[in-house]
Coordinates of C-alpha atoms in Angstrom, one line a residue:
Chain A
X1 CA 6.4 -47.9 -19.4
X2 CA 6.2 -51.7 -19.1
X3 CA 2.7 -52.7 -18.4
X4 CA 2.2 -50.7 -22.0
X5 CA 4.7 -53.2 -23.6
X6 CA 2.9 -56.1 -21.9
X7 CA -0.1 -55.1 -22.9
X8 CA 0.9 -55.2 -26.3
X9 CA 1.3 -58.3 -26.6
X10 CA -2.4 -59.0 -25.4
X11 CA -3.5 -57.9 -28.9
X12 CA -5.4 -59.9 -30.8
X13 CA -6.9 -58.7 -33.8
X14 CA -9.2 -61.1 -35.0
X15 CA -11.0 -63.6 -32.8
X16 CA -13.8 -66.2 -33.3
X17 CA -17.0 -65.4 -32.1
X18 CA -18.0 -66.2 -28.8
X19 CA -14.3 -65.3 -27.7
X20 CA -13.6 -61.8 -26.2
X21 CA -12.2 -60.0 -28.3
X22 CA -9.2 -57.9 -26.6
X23 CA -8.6 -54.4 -28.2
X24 CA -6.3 -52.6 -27.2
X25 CA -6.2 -48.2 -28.8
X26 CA -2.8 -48.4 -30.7
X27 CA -2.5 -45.0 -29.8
X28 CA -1.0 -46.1 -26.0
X29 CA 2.0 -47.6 -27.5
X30 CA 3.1 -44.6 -30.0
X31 CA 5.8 -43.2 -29.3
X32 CA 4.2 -39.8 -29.6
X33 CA 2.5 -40.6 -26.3
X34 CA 5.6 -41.7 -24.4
X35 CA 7.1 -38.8 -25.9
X36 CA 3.9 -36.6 -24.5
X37 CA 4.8 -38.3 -21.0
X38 CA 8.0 -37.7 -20.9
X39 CA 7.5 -34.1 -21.8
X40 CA 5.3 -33.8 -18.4
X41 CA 7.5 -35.3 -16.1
X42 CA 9.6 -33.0 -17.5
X43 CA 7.4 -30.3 -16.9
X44 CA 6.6 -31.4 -13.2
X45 CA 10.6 -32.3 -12.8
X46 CA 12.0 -28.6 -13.4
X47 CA 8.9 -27.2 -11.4
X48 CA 7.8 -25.3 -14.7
X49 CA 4.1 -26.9 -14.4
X50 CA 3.9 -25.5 -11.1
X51 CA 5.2 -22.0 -12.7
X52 CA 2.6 -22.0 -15.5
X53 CA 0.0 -22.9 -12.8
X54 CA 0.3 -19.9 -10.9
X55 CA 0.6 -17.7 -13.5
X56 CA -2.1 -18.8 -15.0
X57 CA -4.2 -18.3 -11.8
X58 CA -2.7 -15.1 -11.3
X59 CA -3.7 -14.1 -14.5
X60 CA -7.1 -15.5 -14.0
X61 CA -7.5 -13.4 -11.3
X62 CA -6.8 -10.2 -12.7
X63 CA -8.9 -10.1 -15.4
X64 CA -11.9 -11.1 -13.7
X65 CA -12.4 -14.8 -14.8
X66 CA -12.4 -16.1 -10.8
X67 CA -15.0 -13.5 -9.7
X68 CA -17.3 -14.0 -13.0
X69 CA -17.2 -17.8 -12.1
X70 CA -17.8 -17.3 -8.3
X71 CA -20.8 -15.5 -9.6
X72 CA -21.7 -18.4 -11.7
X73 CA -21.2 -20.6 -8.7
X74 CA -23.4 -18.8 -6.2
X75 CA -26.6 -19.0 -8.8
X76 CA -25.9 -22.9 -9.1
X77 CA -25.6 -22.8 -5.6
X78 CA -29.2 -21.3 -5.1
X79 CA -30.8 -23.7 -7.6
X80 CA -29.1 -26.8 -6.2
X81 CA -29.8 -25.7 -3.0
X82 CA -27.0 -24.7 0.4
X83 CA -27.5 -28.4 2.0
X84 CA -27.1 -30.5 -1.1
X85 CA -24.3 -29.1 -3.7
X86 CA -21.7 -31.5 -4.0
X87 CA -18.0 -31.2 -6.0
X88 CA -19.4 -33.1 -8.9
X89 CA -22.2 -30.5 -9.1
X90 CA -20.0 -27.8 -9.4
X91 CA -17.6 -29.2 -11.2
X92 CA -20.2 -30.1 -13.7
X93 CA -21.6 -27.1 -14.3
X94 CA -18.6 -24.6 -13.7
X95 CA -16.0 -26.2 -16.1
X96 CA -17.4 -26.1 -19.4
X97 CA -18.2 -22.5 -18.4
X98 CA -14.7 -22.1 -17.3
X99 CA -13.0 -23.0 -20.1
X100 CA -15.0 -21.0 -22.4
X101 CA -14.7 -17.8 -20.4
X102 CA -10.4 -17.9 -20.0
X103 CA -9.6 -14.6 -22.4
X104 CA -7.6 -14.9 -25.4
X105 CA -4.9 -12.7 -23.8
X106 CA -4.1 -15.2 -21.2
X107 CA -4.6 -18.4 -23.6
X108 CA -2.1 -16.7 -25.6
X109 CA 0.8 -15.8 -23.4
X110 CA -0.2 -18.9 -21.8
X111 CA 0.3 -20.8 -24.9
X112 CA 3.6 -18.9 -25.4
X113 CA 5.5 -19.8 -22.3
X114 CA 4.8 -23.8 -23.1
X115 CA 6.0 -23.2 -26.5
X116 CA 9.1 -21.5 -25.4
X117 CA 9.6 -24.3 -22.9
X118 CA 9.2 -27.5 -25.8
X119 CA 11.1 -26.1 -27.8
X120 CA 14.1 -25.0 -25.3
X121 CA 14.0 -29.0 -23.5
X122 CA 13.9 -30.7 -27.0
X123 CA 14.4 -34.8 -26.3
X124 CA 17.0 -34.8 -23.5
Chain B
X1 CA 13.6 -42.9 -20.3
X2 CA 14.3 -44.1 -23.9
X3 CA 12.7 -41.4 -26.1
X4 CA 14.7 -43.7 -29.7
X5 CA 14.6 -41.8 -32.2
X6 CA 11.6 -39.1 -31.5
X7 CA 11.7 -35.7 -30.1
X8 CA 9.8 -32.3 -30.2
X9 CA 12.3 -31.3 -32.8
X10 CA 11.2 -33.9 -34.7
X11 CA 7.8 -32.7 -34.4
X12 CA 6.3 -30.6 -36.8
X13 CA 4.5 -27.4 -35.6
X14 CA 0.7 -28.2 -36.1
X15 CA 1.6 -31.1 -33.5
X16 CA 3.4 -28.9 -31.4
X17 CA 0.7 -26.3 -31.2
X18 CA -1.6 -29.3 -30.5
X19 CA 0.6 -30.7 -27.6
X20 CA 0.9 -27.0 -26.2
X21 CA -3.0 -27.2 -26.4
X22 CA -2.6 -29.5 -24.2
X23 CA -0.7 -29.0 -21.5
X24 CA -2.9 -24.8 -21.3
X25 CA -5.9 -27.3 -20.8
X26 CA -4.6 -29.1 -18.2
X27 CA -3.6 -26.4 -16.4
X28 CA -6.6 -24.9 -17.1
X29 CA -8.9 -27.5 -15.9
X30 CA -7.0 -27.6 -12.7
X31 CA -7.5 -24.1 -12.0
X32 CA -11.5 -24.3 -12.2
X33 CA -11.0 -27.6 -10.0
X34 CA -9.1 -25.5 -7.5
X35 CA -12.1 -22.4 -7.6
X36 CA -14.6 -25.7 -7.3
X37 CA -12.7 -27.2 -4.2
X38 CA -12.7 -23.6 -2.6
X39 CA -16.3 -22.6 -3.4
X40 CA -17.2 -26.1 -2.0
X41 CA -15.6 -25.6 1.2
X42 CA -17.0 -22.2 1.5
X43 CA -20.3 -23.7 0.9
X44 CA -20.4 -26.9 3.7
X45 CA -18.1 -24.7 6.4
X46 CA -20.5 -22.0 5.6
X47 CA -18.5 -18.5 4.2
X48 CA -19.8 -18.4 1.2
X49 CA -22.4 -16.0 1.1
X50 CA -21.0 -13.9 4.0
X51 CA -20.4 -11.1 1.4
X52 CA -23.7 -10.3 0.7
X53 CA -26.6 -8.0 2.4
X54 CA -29.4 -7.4 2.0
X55 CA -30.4 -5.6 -1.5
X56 CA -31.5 -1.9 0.7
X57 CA -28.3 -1.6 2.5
X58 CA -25.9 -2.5 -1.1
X59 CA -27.9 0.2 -2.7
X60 CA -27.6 2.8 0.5
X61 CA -23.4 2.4 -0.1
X62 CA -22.8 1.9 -3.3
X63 CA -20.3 4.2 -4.7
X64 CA -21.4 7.3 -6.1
X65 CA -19.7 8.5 -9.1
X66 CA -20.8 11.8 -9.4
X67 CA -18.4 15.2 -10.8
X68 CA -17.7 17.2 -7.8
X69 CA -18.7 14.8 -5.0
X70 CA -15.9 12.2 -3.6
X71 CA -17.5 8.4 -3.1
X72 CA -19.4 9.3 -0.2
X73 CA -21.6 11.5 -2.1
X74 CA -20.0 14.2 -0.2
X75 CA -19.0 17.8 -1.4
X76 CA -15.5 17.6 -0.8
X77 CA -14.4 21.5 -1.0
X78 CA -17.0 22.5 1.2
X79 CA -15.3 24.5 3.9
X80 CA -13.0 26.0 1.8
X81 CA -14.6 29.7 1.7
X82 CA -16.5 29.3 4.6
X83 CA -15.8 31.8 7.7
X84 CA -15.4 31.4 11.0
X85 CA -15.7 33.8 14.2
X86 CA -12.4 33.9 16.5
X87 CA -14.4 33.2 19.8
X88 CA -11.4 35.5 21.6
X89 CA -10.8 39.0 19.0
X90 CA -14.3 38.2 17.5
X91 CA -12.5 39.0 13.7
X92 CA -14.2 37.0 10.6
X93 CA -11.2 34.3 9.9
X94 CA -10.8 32.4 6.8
X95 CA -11.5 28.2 7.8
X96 CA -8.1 27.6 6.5
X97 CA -6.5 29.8 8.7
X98 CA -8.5 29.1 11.3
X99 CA -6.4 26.9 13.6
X100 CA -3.5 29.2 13.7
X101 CA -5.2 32.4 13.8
X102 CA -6.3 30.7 16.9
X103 CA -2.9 29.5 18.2
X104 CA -1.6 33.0 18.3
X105 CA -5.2 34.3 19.3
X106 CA -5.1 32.6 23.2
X107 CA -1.7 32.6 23.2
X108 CA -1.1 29.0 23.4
X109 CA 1.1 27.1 20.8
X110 CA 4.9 26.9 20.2
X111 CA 5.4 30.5 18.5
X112 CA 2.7 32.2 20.3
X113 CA 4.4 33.6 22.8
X114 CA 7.5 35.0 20.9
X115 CA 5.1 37.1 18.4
X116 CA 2.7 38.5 21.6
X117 CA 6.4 39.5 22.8
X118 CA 8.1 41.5 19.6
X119 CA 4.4 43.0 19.7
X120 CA 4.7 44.5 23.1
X121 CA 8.3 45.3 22.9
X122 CA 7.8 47.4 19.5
X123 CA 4.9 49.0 20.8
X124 CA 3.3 49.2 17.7
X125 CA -0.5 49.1 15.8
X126 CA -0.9 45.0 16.6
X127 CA -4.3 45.4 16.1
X128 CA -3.3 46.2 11.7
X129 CA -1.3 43.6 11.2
X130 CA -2.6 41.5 8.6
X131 CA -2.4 36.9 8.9
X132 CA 0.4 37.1 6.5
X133 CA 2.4 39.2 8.3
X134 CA 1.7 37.1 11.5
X135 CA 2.8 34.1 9.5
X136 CA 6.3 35.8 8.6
X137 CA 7.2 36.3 12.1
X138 CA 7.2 32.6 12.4
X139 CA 9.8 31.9 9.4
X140 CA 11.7 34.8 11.5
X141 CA 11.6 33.6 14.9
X142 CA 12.1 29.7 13.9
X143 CA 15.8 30.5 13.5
X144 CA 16.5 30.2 16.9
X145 CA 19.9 29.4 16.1
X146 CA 20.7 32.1 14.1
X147 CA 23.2 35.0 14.9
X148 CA 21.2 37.7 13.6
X149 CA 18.2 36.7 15.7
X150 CA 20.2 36.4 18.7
X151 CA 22.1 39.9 17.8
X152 CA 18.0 41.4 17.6
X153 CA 17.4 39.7 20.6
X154 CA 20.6 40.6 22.5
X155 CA 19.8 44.4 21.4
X156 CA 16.5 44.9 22.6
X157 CA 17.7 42.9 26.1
X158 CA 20.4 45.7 26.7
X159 CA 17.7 48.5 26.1
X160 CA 15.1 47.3 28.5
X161 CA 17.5 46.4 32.0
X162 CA 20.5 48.3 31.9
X163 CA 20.9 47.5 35.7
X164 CA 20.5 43.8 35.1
X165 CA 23.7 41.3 35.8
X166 CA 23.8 39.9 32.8
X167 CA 25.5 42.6 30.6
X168 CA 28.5 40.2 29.9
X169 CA 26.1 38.4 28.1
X170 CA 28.0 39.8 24.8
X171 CA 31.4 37.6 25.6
X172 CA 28.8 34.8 24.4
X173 CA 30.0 34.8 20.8
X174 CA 32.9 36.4 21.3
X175 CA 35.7 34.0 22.9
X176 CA 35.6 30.3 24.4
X177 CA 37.7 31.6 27.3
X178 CA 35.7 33.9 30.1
X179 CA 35.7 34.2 33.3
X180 CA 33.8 31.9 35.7
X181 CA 31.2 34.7 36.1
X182 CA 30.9 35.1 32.6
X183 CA 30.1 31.3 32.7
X184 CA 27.5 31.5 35.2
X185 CA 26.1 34.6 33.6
X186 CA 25.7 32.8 30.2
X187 CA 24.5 29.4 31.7
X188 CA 21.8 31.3 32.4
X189 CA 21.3 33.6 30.1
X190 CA 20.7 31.6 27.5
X191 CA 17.2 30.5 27.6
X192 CA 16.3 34.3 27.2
X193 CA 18.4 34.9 24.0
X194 CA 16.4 33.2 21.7
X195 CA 12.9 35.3 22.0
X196 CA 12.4 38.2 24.1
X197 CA 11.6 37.0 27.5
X198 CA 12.1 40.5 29.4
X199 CA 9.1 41.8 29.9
X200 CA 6.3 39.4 30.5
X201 CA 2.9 40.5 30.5
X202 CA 1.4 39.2 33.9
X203 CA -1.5 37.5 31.6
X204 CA 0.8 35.2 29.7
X205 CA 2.5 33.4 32.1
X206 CA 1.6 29.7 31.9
X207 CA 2.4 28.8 28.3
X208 CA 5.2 30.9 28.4
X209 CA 6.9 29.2 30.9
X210 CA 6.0 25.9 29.0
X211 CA 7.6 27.2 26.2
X212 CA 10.8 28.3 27.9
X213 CA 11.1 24.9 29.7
X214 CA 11.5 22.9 26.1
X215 CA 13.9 25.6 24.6
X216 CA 16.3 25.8 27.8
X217 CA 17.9 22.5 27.2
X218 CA 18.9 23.3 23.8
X219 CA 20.0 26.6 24.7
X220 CA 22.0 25.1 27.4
X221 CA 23.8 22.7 24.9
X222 CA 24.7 25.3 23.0
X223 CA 26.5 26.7 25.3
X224 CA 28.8 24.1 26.4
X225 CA 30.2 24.0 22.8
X226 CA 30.9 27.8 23.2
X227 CA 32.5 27.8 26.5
X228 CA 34.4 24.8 26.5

């Protein structure tokens, strides 16, 4: 957490022209943000992130979301072309898609197991 | 970490629900990144597309979902009332009873032997009995270990060789103690007592003998708990 405290310093809020002019987004230094980080290492600490990650894709899988994607995938695929699709290509086009197609069921217990876990690892 | 003074508690729920938000995005971003790293691989080492053939052949297999036919397209109940002609009695034979009609038919099979045997010995109209009564000598003559089988069996044996050596036979059941002839007399009896085995008609001899070979072991086992 330092460099952000350094780099607080470094703010300047008004500068004369033909100086650069060094702004820095406040929101880095809220604590809200530290208090967001620390809540992920958290998560990554007790090995809950990696617990909601496969049940996610678990989930994912049952109801159809990976094949429906593949799908998607394979008619990118043709109009890119075999020989020249590259991981930003996909990524590109598949994410937005992805995102959009994850069923509310999932997002919902999803959303209920991170709850459950801020709530239960308050500030420690 | 110093958290000072903040902590979810602290938070109020809109901000929770947005930080949960979140973190489901995150993981959800990861898991297209995984299905991107996969399909990518699959792509440049080739696999990808290994699933698919050609349009004609998907359509010649797809699953058919018809009433009455299984996912071949195939009419699953097919042979059940179809008939069949025993090659050996030429009789008209229900498919389902086919196989053991058959068994019994050519004499071959475990029980075979053992009804062709009670038929002979009774002497009596074979050629009426109907499958079901066929399949009731079976339940009967499975009990190999049973008294009353043995007693039937027993009976019959004294009828047909009165001049045989193995009248002491009946000290079988009776005592552990006999005599040292009565030992050798029902080390070998034994392997007779559980069917009928005296009179063998001269066609029938190779599967009988098959048959006799697997029960004799048992039979002899038997024995030893008996005659100590």
């Amino acid at each position: 957490m330092s460099p952000l405290v350094d780099r607080k310093v470094l703010y300047c809020e008004s500068a004369p022209s033909g100086t650069i002019k060094l702004q820095i987004v406040p929101e880095i230094m809220s604590k809200e943000y530290q208090m967001r980080a620390a809540i992920n290492q958290k998560l990554i600490e007790m090995g809950e992130r990696e617990r909601l990650k496969e049940l996610l894709r678990a989930k994912l899988v049952e109801c159809g979301w990976k094949d429906q994607l593949k799908a998607h995938c394979k008619d990118v695929i043709r109009e890119k072309g075999l020989e020249h699709v590259t991981v930003e290509d996909l990524v590109t086009e598949v994410t937005p898609k992805g995102r959009a197609l994850v069923p509310d069921s999932v997002k919902k217990e999803l959303l209920q197991r991170i709850r459950a876990f801020l709530v239960q690892h308050a500030a420690l | 970490m110093k958290m000072e003074e903040l902590s979810v508690s602290s938070l109020d729920n809109s901000k929770l629900e947005a930080l949960a938000q979140d973190i489901l995005s995150d993981l959800v971003e990861d898991a297209c990144l995984g299905l991107c790293f996969e399909v990518h691989r699959a792509v440049k080492q080739g696999y990808f597309f290994l699933d698919d053939t050609d349009q004609e052949s998907m359509r010649d297999f797809e699953i058919v979902d018809q009433p009455g036919l299984d996912v071949f397209g195939q009419v699953y109940n097919q042979w059940k009332n179809k008939e069949c002609v025993c090659p050996n009695c030429s009789r008209s034979i229900a498919a389902s009873r086919f196989a053991p009609h058959l068994e019994k038919c050519l004499g071959m099979g475990r029980n075979s032997s053992r009804i062709a045997n009670r038929r002979i010995v009774t002497g009596n109209n074979t050629n009426n009995k109907s499958e079901s009564d066929q399949e009731d000598n079976d339940d009967v003559n499975d009990n190999d270990w049973s008294y009353g089988a043995e007693k039937k069996a027993k009976k019959r044996k004294s009828d047909k060789n009165p001049n045989s050596p193995r009248r002491s036979k009946s000290f079988k059941h009776k005592s552990s103690t006999s005599s040292k002839t009565n030992q050798d007399n029902e080390a070998h009896a034994p392997p007779k007592d559980s069917y009928i085995a005296s009179s063998r008609p001269v066609g029938m001899m190779g599967p009988r003998r098959r048959v006799e070979n697997q029960e004799s072991p048992r039979m002899l086992m038997k024995d030893d708990a008996f005659s100590q």
